[in-house]
Amino acid sequence: MRAEDIGLENFESLIARNPGMSDADYLNRICEIVSNKFGGYSVFRVQGRFKVGDLITRNDAGLCLANDQPYLIDETTAAVRFIVPCSTGQRSFQDEVDLVSDALKESGFCGYEGP
């Protein structure tokens, strides 16, 4: 398991470990907390161009190219987005216009008074 590879002691500053807790119990605690915090993840490919040094003029960039010196590097990398469930601000959807108007009036949304 990756948490064991990282080392359980490295988690102790982030997740409290009860005195006398076994490694197996602590690992279960870590997994439970992470499981409750993250709903999943997505990985996607990103392509970009990055400059090697300071910003230079187009003329100097052309000189770099002419002298086989890198100024811009094309790179493909992976980016990861973690999905974190949020339960605050949840509202049920109502597809009836009158019901939506009523809900806005009741909430005082931006001073909405209705049609």
PDB file of C-alpha atoms in Angstrom, residues 10-75:
ATOM      1  CA  ASN A  10       5.007  10.963   7.891  1.00  0.00           C
ATOM      2  CA  PHE A  11       1.228  11.068   8.379  1.00  0.00           C
ATOM      3  CA  GLU A  12       1.343  11.686  12.135  1.00  0.00           C
ATOM      4  CA  SER A  13       1.663  15.469  11.762  1.00  0.00           C
ATOM      5  CA  LEU A  14      -1.484  15.461   9.608  1.00  0.00           C
ATOM      6  CA  ILE A  15      -3.654  12.745  11.154  1.00  0.00           C
ATOM      7  CA  ALA A  16      -3.618  12.166  14.899  1.00  0.00           C
ATOM      8  CA  ARG A  17      -2.440   8.755  16.035  1.00  0.00           C
ATOM      9  CA  ASN A  18      -3.874   7.604  19.339  1.00  0.00           C
ATOM     10  CA  PRO A  19      -1.337   6.398  21.917  1.00  0.00           C
ATOM     11  CA  GLY A  20      -0.728   2.662  21.618  1.00  0.00           C
ATOM     12  CA  MET A  21      -2.480   2.424  18.241  1.00  0.00           C
ATOM     13  CA  SER A  22      -1.066  -0.398  16.128  1.00  0.00           C
ATOM     14  CA  ASP A  23       0.254   0.290  12.641  1.00  0.00           C
ATOM     15  CA  ALA A  24      -2.648  -1.696  11.146  1.00  0.00           C
ATOM     16  CA  ASP A  25      -5.241   0.320  13.096  1.00  0.00           C
ATOM     17  CA  TYR A  26      -3.526   3.599  12.212  1.00  0.00           C
ATOM     18  CA  LEU A  27      -3.406   2.616   8.547  1.00  0.00           C
ATOM     19  CA  ASN A  28      -7.139   1.855   8.690  1.00  0.00           C
ATOM     20  CA  ARG A  29      -7.729   5.290  10.265  1.00  0.00           C
ATOM     21  CA  ILE A  30      -5.753   6.986   7.483  1.00  0.00           C
ATOM     22  CA  CYS A  31      -7.701   5.085   4.802  1.00  0.00           C
ATOM     23  CA  GLU A  32     -11.041   5.929   6.422  1.00  0.00           C
ATOM     24  CA  ILE A  33     -10.240   9.653   6.604  1.00  0.00           C
ATOM     25  CA  VAL A  34      -8.982   9.773   3.015  1.00  0.00           C
ATOM     26  CA  SER A  35     -11.999   7.781   1.837  1.00  0.00           C
ATOM     27  CA  ASN A  36     -14.357  10.281   3.481  1.00  0.00           C
ATOM     28  CA  LYS A  37     -12.509  13.314   2.046  1.00  0.00           C
ATOM     29  CA  PHE A  38     -12.075  12.301  -1.598  1.00  0.00           C
ATOM     30  CA  GLY A  39     -14.753  10.967  -3.911  1.00  0.00           C
ATOM     31  CA  GLY A  40     -12.401  10.143  -6.758  1.00  0.00           C
ATOM     32  CA  TYR A  41     -10.013  11.654  -9.251  1.00  0.00           C
ATOM     33  CA  SER A  42      -9.570  12.238 -12.953  1.00  0.00           C
ATOM     34  CA  VAL A  43      -6.341  12.256 -14.914  1.00  0.00           C
ATOM     35  CA  PHE A  44      -5.935  14.085 -18.192  1.00  0.00           C
ATOM     36  CA  ARG A  45      -3.142  14.929 -20.579  1.00  0.00           C
ATOM     37  CA  VAL A  46      -1.936  18.509 -20.833  1.00  0.00           C
ATOM     38  CA  GLN A  47       0.252  19.892 -23.582  1.00  0.00           C
ATOM     39  CA  GLY A  48       2.072  23.137 -23.112  1.00  0.00           C
ATOM     40  CA  ARG A  49       5.017  25.253 -24.003  1.00  0.00           C
ATOM     41  CA  PHE A  50       7.345  26.494 -21.306  1.00  0.00           C
ATOM     42  CA  LYS A  51      10.189  28.995 -21.440  1.00  0.00           C
ATOM     43  CA  VAL A  52      13.587  27.862 -20.236  1.00  0.00           C
ATOM     44  CA  GLY A  53      14.830  31.131 -18.770  1.00  0.00           C
ATOM     45  CA  ASP A  54      13.899  34.782 -18.468  1.00  0.00           C
ATOM     46  CA  LEU A  55      11.582  36.472 -20.949  1.00  0.00           C
ATOM     47  CA  ILE A  56      13.528  37.666 -23.990  1.00  0.00           C
ATOM     48  CA  THR A  57      12.750  39.544 -27.196  1.00  0.00           C
ATOM     49  CA  ARG A  58      11.551  37.802 -30.346  1.00  0.00           C
ATOM     50  CA  ASN A  59      14.884  38.617 -31.974  1.00  0.00           C
ATOM     51  CA  ASP A  60      16.829  36.958 -29.134  1.00  0.00           C
ATOM     52  CA  ALA A  61      14.455  33.966 -29.216  1.00  0.00           C
ATOM     53  CA  GLY A  62      15.197  33.651 -32.947  1.00  0.00           C
ATOM     54  CA  LEU A  63      18.926  33.721 -32.188  1.00  0.00           C
ATOM     55  CA  CYS A  64      18.444  30.936 -29.652  1.00  0.00           C
ATOM     56  CA  LEU A  65      16.674  28.862 -32.297  1.00  0.00           C
ATOM     57  CA  ALA A  66      19.399  29.600 -34.886  1.00  0.00           C
ATOM     58  CA  ASN A  67      22.087  28.507 -32.400  1.00  0.00           C
ATOM     59  CA  ASP A  68      20.229  25.317 -31.332  1.00  0.00           C
ATOM     60  CA  GLN A  69      19.769  26.735 -27.829  1.00  0.00           C
ATOM     61  CA  PRO A  70      16.398  26.026 -26.248  1.00  0.00           C
ATOM     62  CA  TYR A  71      14.156  28.945 -25.285  1.00  0.00           C
ATOM     63  CA  LEU A  72      10.769  27.252 -25.454  1.00  0.00           C
ATOM     64  CA  ILE A  73      10.213  23.599 -24.667  1.00  0.00           C
ATOM     65  CA  ASP A  74       7.114  21.663 -25.694  1.00  0.00           C
ATOM     66  CA  GLU A  75       5.999  19.336 -22.962  1.00  0.00           C
TER      67      GLU A  75
END
